PDB file of C-alpha atoms in Angstrom:
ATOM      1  CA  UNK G   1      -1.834 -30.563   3.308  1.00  0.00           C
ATOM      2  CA  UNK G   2      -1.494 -27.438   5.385  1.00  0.00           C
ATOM      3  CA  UNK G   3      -4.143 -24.686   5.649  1.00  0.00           C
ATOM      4  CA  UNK G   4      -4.513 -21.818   7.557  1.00  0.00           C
ATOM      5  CA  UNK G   5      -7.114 -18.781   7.148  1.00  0.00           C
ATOM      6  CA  UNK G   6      -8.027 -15.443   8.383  1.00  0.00           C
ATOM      7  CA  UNK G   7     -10.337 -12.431   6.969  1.00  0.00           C
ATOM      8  CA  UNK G   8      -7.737 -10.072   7.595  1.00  0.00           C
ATOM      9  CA  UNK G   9      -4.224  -9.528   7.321  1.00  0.00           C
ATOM     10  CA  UNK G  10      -2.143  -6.349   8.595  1.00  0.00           C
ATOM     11  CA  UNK G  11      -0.189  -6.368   4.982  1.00  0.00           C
ATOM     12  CA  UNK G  12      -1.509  -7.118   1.802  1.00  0.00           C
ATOM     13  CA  UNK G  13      -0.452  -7.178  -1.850  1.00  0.00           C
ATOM     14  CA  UNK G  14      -2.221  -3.810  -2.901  1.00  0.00           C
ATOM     15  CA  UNK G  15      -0.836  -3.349  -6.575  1.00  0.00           C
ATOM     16  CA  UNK G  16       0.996  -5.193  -9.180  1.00  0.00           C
ATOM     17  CA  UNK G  17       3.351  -3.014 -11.634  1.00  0.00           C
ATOM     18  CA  UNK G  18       4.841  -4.275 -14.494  1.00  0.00           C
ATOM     19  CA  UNK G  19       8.045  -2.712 -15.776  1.00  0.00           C
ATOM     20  CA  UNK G  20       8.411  -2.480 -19.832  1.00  0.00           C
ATOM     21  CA  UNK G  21      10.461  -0.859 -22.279  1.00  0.00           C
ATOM     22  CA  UNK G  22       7.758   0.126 -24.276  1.00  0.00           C
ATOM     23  CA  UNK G  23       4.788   1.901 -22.271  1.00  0.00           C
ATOM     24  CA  UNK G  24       2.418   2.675 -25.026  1.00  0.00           C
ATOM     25  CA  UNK G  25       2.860  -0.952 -26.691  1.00  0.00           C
ATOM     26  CA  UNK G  26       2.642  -2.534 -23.433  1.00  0.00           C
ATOM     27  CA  UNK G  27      -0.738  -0.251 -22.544  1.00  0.00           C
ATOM     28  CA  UNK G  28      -2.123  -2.059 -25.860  1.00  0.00           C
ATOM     29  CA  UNK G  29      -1.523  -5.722 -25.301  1.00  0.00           C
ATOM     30  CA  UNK G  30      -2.681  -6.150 -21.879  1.00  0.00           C
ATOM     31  CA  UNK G  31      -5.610  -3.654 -22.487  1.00  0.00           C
ATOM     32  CA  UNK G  32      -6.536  -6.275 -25.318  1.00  0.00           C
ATOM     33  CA  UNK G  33      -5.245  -9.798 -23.601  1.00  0.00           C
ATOM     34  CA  UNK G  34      -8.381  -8.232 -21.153  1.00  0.00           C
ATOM     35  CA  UNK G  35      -5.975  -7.801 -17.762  1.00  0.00           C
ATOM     36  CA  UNK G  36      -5.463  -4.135 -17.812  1.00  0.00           C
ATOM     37  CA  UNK G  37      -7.931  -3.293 -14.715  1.00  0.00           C
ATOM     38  CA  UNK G  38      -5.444  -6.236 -12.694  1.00  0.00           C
ATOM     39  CA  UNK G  39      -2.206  -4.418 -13.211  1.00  0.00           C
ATOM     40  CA  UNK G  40       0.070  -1.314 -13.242  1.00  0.00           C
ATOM     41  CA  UNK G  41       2.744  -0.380 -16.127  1.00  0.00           C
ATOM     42  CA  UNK G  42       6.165   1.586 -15.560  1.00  0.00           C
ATOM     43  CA  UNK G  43       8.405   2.042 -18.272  1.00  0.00           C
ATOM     44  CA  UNK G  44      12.065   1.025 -17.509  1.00  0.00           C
ATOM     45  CA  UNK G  45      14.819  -0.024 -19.396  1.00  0.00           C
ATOM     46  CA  UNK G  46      16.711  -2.239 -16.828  1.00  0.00           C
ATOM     47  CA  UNK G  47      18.325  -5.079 -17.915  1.00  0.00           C
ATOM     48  CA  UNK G  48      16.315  -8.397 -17.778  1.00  0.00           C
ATOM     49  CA  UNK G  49      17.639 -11.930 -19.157  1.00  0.00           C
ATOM     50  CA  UNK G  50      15.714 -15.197 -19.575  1.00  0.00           C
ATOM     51  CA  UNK G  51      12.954 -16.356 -17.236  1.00  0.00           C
ATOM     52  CA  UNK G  52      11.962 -13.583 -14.807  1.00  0.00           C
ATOM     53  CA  UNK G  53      10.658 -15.636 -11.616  1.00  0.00           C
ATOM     54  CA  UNK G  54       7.137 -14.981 -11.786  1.00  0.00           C
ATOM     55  CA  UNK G  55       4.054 -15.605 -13.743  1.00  0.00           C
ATOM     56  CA  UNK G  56       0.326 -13.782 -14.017  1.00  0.00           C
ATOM     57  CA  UNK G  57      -1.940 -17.117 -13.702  1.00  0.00           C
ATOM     58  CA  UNK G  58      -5.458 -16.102 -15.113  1.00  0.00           C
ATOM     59  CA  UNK G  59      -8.358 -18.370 -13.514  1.00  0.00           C
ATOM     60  CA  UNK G  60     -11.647 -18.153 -15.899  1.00  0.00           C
ATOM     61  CA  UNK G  61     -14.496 -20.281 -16.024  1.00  0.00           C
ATOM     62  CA  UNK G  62     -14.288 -22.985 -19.006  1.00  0.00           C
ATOM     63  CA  UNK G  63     -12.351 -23.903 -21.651  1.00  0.00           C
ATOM     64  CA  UNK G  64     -14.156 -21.959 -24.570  1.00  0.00           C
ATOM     65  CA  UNK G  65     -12.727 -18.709 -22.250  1.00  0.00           C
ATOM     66  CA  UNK G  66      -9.559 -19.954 -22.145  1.00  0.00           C
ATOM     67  CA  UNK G  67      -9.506 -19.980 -26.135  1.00  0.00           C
ATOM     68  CA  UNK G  68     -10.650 -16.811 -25.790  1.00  0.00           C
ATOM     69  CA  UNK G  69      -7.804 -15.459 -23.294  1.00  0.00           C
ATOM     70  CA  UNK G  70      -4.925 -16.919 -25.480  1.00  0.00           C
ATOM     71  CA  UNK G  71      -6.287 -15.955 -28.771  1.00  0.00           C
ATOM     72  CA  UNK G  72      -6.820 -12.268 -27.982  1.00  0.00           C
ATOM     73  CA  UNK G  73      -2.975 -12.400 -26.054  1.00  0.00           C
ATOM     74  CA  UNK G  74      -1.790 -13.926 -29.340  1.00  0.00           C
ATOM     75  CA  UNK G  75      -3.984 -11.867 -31.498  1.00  0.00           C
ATOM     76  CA  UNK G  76      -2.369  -8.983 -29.644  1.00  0.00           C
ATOM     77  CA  UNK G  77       1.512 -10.013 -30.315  1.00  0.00           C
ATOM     78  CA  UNK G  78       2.123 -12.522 -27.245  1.00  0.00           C
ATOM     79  CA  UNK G  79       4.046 -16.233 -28.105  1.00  0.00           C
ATOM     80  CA  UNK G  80       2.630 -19.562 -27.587  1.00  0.00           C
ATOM     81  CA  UNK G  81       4.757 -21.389 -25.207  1.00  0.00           C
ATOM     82  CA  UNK G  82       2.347 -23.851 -24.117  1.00  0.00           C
ATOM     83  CA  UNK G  83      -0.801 -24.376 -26.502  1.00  0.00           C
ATOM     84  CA  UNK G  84      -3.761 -25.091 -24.756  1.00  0.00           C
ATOM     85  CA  UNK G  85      -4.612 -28.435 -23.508  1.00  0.00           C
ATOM     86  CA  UNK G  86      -6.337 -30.857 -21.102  1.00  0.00           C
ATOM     87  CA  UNK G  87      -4.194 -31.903 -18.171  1.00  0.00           C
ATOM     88  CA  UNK G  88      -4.958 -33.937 -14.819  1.00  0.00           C
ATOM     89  CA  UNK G  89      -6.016 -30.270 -13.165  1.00  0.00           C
ATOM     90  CA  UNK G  90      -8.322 -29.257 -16.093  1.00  0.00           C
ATOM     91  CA  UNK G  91      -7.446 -26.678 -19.518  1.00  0.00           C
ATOM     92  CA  UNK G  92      -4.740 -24.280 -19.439  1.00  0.00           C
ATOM     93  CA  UNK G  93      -2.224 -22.863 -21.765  1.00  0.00           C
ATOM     94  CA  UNK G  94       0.843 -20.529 -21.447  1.00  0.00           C
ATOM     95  CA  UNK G  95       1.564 -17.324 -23.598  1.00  0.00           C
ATOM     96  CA  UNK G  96       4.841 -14.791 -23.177  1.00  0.00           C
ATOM     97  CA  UNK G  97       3.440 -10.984 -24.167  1.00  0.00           C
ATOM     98  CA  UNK G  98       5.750  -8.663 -26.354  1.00  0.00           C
ATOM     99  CA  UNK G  99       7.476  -7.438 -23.005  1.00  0.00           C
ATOM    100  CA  UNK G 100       8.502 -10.731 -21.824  1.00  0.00           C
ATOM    101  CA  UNK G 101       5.795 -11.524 -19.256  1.00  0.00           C
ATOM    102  CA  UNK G 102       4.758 -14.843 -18.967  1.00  0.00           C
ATOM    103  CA  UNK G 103       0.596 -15.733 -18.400  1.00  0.00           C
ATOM    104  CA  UNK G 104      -1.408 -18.944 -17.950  1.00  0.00           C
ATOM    105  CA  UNK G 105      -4.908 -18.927 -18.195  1.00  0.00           C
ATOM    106  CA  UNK G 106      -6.896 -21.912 -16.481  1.00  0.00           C
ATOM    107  CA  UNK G 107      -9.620 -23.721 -15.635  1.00  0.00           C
ATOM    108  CA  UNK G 108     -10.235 -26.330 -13.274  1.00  0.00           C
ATOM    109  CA  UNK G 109     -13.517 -27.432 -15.727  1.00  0.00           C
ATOM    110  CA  UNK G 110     -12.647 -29.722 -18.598  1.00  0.00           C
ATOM    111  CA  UNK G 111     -16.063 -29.119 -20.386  1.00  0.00           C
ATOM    112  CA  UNK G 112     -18.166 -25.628 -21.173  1.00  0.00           C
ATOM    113  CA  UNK G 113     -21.035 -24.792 -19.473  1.00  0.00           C
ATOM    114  CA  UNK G 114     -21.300 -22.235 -21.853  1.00  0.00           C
ATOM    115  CA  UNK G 115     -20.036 -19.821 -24.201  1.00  0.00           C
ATOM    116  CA  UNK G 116     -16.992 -17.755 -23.910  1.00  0.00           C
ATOM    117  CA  UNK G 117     -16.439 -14.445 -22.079  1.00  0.00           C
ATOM    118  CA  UNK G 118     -14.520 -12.325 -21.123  1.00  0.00           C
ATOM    119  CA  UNK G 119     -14.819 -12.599 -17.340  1.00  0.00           C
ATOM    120  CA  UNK G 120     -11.745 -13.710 -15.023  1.00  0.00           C
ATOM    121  CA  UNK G 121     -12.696 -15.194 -11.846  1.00  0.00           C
ATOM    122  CA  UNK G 122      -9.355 -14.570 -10.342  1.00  0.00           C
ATOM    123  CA  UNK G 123      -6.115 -13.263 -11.037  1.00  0.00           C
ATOM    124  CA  UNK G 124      -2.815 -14.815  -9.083  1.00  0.00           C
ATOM    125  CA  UNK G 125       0.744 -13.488  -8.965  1.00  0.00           C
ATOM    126  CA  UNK G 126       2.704 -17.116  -8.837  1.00  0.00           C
ATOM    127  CA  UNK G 127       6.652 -16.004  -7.252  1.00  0.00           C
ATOM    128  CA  UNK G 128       9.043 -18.440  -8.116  1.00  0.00           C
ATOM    129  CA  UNK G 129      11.158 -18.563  -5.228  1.00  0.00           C
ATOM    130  CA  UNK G 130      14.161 -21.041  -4.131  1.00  0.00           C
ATOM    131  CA  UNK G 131      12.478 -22.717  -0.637  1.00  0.00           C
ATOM    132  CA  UNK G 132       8.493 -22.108  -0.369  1.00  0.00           C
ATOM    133  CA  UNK G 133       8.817 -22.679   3.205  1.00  0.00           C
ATOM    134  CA  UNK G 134      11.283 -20.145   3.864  1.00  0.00           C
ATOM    135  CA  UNK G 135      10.126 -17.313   1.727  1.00  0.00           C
ATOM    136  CA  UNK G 136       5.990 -17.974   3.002  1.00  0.00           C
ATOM    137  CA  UNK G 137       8.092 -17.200   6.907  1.00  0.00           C
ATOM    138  CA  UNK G 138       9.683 -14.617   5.352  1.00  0.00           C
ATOM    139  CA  UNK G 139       5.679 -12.953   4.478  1.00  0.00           C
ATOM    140  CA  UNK G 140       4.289 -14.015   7.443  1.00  0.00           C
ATOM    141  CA  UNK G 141       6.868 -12.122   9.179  1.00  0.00           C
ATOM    142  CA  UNK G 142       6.300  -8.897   7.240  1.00  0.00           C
ATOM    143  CA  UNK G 143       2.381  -9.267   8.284  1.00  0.00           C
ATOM    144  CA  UNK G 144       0.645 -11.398   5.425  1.00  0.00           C
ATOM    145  CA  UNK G 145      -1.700 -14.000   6.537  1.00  0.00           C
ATOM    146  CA  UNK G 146      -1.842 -17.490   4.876  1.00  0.00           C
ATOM    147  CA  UNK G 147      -4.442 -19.025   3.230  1.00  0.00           C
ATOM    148  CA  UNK G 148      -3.012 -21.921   1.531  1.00  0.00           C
ATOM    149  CA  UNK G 149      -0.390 -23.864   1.961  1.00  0.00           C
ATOM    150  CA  UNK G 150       0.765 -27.340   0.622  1.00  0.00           C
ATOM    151  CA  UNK G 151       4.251 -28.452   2.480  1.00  0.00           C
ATOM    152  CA  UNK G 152       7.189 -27.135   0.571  1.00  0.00           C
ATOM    153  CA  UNK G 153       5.899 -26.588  -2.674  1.00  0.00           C
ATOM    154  CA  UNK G 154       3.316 -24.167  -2.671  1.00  0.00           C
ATOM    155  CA  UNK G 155       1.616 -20.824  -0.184  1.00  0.00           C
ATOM    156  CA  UNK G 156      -1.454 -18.702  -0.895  1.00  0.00           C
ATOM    157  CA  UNK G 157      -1.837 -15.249   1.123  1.00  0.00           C
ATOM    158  CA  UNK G 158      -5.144 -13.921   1.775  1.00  0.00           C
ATOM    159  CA  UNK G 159      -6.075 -10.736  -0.141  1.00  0.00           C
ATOM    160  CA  UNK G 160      -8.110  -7.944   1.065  1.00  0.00           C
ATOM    161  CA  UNK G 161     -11.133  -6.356  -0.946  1.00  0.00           C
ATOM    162  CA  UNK G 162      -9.095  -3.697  -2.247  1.00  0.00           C
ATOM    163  CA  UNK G 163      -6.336  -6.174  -3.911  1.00  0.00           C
ATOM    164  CA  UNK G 164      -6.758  -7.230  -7.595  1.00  0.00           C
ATOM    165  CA  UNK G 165      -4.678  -9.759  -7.844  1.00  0.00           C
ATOM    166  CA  UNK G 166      -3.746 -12.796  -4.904  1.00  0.00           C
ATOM    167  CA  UNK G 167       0.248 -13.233  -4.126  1.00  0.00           C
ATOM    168  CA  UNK G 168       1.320 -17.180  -4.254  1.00  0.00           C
ATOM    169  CA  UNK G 169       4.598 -18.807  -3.740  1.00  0.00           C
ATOM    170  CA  UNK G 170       5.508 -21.768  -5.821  1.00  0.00           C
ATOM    171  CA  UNK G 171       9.192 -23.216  -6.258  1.00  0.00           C
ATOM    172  CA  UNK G 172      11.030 -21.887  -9.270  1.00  0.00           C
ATOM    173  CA  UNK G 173      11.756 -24.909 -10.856  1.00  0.00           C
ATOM    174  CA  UNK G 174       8.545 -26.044 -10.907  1.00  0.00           C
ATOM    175  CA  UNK G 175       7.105 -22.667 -12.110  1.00  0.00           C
ATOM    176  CA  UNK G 176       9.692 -22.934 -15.045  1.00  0.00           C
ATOM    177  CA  UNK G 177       8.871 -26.237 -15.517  1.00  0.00           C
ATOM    178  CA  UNK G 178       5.567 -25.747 -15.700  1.00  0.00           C
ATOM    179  CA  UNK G 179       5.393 -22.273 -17.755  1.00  0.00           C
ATOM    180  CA  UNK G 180       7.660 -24.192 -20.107  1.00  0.00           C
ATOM    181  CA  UNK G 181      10.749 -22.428 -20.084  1.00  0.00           C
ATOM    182  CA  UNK G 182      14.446 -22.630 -18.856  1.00  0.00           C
ATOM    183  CA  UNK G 183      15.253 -22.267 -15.163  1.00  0.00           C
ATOM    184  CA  UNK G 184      18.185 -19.516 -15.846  1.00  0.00           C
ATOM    185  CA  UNK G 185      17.442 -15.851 -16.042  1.00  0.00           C
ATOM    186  CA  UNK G 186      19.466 -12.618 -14.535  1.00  0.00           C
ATOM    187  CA  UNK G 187      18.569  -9.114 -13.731  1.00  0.00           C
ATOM    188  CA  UNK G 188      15.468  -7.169 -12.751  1.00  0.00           C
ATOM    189  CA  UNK G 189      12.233  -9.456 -12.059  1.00  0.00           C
ATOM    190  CA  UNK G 190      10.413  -6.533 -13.935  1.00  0.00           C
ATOM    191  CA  UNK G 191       7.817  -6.767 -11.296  1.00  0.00           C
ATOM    192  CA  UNK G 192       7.074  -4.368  -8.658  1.00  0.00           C
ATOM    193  CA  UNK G 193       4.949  -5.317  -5.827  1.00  0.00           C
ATOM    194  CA  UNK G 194       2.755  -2.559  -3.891  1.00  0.00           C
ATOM    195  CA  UNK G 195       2.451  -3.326  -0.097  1.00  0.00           C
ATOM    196  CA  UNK G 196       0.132  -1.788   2.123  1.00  0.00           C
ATOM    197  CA  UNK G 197       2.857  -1.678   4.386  1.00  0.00           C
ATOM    198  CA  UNK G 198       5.986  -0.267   3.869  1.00  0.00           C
ATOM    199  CA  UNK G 199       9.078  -1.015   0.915  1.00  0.00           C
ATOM    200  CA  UNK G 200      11.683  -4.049   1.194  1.00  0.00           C
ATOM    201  CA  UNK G 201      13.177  -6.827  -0.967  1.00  0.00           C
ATOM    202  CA  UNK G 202      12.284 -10.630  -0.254  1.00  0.00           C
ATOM    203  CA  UNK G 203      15.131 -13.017  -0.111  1.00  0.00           C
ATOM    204  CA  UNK G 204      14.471 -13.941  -3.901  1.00  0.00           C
ATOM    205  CA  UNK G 205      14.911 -10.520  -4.947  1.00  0.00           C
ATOM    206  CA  UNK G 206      11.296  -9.409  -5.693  1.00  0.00           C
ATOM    207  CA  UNK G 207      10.891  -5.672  -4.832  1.00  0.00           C
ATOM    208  CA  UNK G 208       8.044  -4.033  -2.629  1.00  0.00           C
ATOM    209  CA  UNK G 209       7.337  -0.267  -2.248  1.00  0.00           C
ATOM    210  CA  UNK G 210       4.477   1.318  -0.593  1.00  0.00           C
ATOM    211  CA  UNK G 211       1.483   1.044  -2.802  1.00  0.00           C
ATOM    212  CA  UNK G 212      -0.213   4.323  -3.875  1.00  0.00           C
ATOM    213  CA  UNK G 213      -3.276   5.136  -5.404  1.00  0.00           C
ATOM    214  CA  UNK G 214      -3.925   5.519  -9.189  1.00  0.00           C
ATOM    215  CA  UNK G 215      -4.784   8.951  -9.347  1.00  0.00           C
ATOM    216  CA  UNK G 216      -1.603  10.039  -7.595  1.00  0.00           C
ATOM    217  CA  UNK G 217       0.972   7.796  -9.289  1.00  0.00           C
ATOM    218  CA  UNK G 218       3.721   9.349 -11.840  1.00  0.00           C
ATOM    219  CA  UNK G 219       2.779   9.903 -15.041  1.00  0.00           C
ATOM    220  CA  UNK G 220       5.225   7.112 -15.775  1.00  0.00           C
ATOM    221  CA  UNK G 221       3.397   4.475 -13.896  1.00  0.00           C
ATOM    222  CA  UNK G 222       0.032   3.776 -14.665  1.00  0.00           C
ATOM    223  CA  UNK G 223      -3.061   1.451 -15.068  1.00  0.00           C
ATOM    224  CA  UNK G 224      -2.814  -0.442 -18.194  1.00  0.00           C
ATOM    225  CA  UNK G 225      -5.527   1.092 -19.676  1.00  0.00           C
TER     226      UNK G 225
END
């Protein structure tokens, strides 16, 4: 295993935005799946096949709270496409919202130390990306700082105060694999990423502009609630 750390970094993930087709609907499920204070919405109508290359991984405190997560996501309109279970890492399960984003909420805790809430200890944005190794460079070179890193197959950046969510790399196989759906997909990501630096394109195709705040953002881009 490879780690490296640092308080600071000179770029950080600042905002996550979410393209949709359906603003309004989209406002509704993630306000009531409980992530709308994690992420932006833009409406968009680009075109978008099959498995996007990313995944919102939800980290909460027990399983009873992971129940919770997936039934309000379902409750809401989202898909099952992995039911909750144990595995070797803890309780997870996978759900695809109306718009075609794919979550997991986990735990690393296979029993509840008490009842459910509706608290989530962390929020990660999990790239799927051809060569981890590469494409962490790639970040490092464009001013993020690792945090965690695990050979080939997986790399954490740090995240400032100010970020809600934490930017991973994992390979896109594996994220498929693991999310439970076919490799293939073409098209827009239908993810944005907000950098406190400036805008570019990774080598996997994932789009960055300069972040800006809430209050100032189009009318057509906007906190989920």
């Amino acid at each position: 295993m490879e780690t490296n750390a640092s308080t600071a970094s000179t770029t950080s993930l600042a905002s996550v935005t979410i393209e949709v087709a359906d603003l309004e609907a989209a406002r509704r499920f993630y306000a009531a799946f409980g992530v709308d204070r994690h992420i932006r919405l833009r409406e968009s109508e680009v075109d978008s096949t099959g498995f996007r290359g990313f995944t919102l991984a939800l980290t909460v405190s027990g399983p009873a709270t992971v129940d919770a997560f997936l039934g309000a996501a379902v409750d809401a309109g989202a898909t099952v496409l992995k039911p909750a279970a144990k595995s070797l890492w803890g309780y997870g399960g996978v759900v695809q919202a109306p718009d075609g984003t794919i979550c997991k909420v986990a735990t690393s805790a296979k029993k509840d130390s008490g009842p459910a809430t509706r608290e989530i200890d962390e929020v990660v944005l999990l790239l799927g990306v051809e060569d981890v190794k590469a494409s962490k460079q790639y970040y490092v070179g464009r001013g993020l700082t690792v945090a965690r890193s695990f050979g080939g197959k997986y790399a954490e950046f740090a995240a400032d105060e100010a970020s809600p969510v934490k930017l991973a790399l994992y390979k896109r196989r594996g994220l498929a694999k693991d999310l439970g759906v076919p490799t293939d997909g073409t098209g827009s990501h239908r993810v944005v990423l907000g950098s406190t630096a400036g805008a570019f394109t990774d080598p996997d195709g994932f789009a960055w502009e300069a972040a800006t705040r809430l209050d100032t953002a189009s009318s057509r881009e906007s906190a989920a609630s």
